[in-house]
Coordinates of C-alpha atoms and ligand atoms in Angstrom, one line a residue:
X253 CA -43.8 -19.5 -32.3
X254 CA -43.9 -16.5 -34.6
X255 CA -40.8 -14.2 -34.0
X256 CA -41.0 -10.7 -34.7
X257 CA -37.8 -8.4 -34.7
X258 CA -37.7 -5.0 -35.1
X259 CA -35.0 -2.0 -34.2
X260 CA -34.9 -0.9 -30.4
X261 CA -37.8 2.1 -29.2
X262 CA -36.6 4.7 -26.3
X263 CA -39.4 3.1 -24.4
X264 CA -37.6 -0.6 -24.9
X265 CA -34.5 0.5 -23.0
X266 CA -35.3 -0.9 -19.3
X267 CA -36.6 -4.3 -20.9
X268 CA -33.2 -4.8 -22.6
X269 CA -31.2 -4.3 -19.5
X270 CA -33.7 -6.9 -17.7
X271 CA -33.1 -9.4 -20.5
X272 CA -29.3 -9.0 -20.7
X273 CA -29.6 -9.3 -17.0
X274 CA -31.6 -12.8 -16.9
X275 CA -29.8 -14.1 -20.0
X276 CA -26.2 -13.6 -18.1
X277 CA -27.1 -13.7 -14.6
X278 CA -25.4 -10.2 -13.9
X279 CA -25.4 -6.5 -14.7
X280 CA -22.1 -6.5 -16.5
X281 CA -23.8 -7.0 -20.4
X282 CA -26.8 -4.3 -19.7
X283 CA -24.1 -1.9 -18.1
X284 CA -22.5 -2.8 -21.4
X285 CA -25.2 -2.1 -23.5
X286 CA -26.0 0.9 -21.6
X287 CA -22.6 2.3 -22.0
X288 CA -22.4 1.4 -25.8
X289 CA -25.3 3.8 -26.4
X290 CA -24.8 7.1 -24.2
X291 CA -21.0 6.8 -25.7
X292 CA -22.5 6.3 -29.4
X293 CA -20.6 3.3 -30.2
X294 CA -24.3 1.8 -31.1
X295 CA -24.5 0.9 -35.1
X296 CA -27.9 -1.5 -34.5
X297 CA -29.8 -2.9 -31.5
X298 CA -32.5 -4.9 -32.5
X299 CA -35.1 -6.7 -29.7
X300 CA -37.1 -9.8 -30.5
X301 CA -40.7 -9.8 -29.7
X302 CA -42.7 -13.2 -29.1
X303 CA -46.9 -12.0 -28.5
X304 CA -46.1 -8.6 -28.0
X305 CA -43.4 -9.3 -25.1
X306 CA -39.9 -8.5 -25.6
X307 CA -37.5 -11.8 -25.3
X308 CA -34.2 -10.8 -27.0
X309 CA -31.5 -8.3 -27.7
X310 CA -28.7 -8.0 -30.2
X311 CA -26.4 -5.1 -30.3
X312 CA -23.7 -4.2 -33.3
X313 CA -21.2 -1.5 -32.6
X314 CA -18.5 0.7 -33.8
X315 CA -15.0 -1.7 -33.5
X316 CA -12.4 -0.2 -35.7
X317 CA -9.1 -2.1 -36.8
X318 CA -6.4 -0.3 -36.7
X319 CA -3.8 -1.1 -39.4
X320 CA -0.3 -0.1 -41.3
X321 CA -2.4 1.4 -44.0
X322 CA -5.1 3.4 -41.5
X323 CA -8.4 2.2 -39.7
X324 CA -10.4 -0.1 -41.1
X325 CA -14.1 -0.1 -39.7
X326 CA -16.0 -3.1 -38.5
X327 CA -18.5 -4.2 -36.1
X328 CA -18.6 -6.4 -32.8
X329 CA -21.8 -8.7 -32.3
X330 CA -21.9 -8.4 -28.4
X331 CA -23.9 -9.2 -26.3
X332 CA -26.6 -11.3 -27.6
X333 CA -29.3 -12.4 -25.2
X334 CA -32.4 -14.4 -24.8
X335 CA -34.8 -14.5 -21.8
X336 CA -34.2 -18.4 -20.2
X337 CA -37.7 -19.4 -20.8
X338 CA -37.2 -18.7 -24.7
X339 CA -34.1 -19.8 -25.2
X340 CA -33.0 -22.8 -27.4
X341 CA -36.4 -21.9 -29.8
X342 CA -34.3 -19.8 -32.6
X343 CA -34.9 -16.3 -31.0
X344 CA -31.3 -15.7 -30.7
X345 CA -30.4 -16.8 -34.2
X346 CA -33.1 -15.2 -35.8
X347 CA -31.7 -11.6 -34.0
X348 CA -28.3 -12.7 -35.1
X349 CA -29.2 -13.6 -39.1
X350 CA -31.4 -10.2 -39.5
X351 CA -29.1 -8.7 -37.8
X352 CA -26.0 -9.5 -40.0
X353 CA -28.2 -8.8 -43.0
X354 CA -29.1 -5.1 -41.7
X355 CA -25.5 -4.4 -40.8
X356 CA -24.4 -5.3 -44.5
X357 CA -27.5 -3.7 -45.6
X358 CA -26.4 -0.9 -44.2
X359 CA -22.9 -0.5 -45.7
X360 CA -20.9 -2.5 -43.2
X361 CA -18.4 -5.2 -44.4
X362 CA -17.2 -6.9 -41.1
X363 CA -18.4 -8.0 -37.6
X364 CA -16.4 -9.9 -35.2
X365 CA -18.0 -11.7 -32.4
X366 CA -15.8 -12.7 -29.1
X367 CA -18.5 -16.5 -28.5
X368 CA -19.0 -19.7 -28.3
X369 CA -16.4 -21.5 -31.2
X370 CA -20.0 -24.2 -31.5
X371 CA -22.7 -21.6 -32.1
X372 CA -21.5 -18.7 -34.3
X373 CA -19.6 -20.3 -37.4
X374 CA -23.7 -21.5 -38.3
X375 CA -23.8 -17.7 -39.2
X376 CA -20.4 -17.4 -41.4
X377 CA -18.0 -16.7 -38.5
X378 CA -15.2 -17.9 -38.4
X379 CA -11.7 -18.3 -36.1
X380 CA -8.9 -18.5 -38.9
X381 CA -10.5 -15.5 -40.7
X382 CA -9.7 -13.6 -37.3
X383 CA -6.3 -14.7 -37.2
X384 CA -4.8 -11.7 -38.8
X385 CA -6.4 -9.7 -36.3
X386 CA -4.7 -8.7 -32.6
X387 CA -6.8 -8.5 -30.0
X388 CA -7.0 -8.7 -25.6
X389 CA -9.0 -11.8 -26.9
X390 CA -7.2 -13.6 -28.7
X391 CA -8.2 -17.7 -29.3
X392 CA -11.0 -20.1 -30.5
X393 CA -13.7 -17.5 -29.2
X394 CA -12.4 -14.8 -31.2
X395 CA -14.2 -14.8 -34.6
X396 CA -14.8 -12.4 -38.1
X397 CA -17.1 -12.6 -40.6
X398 CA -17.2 -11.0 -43.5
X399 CA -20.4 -9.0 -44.4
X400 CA -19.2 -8.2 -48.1
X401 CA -17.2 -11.0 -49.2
X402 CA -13.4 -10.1 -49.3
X403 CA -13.5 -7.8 -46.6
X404 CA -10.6 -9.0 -44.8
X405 CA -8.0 -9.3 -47.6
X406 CA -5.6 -8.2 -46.4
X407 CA -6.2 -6.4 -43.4
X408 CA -3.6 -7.0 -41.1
X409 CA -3.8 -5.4 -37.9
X410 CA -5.5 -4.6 -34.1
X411 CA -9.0 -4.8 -33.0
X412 CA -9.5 -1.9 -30.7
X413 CA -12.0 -2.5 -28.2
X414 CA -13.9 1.2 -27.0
X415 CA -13.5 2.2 -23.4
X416 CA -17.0 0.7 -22.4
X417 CA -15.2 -3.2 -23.0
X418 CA -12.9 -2.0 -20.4
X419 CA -14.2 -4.4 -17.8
X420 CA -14.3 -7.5 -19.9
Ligands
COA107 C1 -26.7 -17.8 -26.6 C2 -28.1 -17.3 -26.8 C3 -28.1 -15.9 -27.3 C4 -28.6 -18.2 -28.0 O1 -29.9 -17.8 -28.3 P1 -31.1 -18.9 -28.4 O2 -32.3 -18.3 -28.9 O3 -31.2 -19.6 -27.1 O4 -30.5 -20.0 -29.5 P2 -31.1 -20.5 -30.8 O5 -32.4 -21.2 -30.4 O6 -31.1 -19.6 -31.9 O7 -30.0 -21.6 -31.1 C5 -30.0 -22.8 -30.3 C6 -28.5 -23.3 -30.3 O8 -27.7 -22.4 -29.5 C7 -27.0 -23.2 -28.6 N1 -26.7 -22.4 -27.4 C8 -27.6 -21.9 -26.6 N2 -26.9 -21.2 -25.6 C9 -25.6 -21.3 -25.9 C10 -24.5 -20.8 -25.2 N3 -24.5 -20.0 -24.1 N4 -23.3 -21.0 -25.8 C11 -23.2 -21.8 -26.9 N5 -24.3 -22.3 -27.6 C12 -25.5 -22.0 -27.0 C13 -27.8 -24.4 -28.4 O9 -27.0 -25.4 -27.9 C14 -28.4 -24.7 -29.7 O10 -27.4 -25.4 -30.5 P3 -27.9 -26.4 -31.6 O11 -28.7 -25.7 -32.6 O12 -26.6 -26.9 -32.2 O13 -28.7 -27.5 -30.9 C15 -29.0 -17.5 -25.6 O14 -29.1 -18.9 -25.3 C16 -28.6 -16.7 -24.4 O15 -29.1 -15.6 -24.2 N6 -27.8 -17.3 -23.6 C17 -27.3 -16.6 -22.4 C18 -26.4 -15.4 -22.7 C19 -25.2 -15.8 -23.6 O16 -24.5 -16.7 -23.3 N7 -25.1 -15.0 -24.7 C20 -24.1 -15.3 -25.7 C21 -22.8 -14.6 -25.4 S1 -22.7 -12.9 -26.1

């Protein structure tokens, strides 16, 4: 199955909220999505494409830490989503790798991911890296990376989630 990703279209946006929607069973991750965007909190939102149909979503956006010695900018991985019928076939990893890699492409040097402890250390996430962070999420779940190695030295402080996280 050849898997094509590529960086969302204006005409893209109604398939993303049905596949958030399938993927999750409920509206909360498109409102999500949707909310990121019109507040421009959106960094990258890339769909997957399997035969010309679009079958997954992954969206970065703006998640500063704020710390004693000022803000220090990273990214939250949230949500990812697959349709059901194409899940489990490396659509959602593939989004997640060339997704990282455009981030730190990009310029950014962190991402944080609130997920499943089993599936996102495979991409460099990890929970004891998060532990110097605060956050309404606290635990196993909570995750950082580091896009550019060394990122996290030393930063010591609060993940602060934007308003449109406000009902998770
Ligand atoms: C989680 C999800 C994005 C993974 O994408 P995918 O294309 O199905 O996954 P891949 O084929 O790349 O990887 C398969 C692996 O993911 C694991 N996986 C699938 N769904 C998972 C889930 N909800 N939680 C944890 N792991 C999951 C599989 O067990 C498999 O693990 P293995 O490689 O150790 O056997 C997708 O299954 C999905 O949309 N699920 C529903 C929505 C969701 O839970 N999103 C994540 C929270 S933001």
């Amino acid at each position: 199955m050849e898997i094509v990703t590529r960086a969302e279209q204006p005409g893209d946006l109604e398939l993303i909220r049905t596949i958030n929607r399938r993927a999750f069973g409920q509206d909360d991750e498109a409102n999500l999505v949707d909310a990121l965007r019109s507040q421009g909190y959106v960094r990258l939102s890339l769909v997957a494409v399997v035969a010309g149909q679009n079958v997954g979503h992954v969206l970065f956006s703006a998640l500063p830490i704020e710390t004693d010695r000022g803000r220090v900018d990273s990214l939250a991985l949230a949500p990812v989503a697959v349709l059901p019928e194409f899940q489990n076939q490396g659509v959602g990893s593939k989004l997640i790798r060339l997704g990282l890699d455009e981030c730190r492409r990009s310029g950014h040097r962190i991402a944080i991911v609130l997920g499943h402890p089993a599936y996102y250390p495979r991409f460099g996430f990890s929970p004891e890296l998060a532990l110097p962070l605060d956050s309404p999420y606290a635990g196993d779940s909570f995750m950082a990376l580091e896009l550019v190695p060394g990122a996290l030295n030393g930063v010591k402080g609060r993940v602060e989630y934007p308003p449109p996280f406000g009902g998770f």
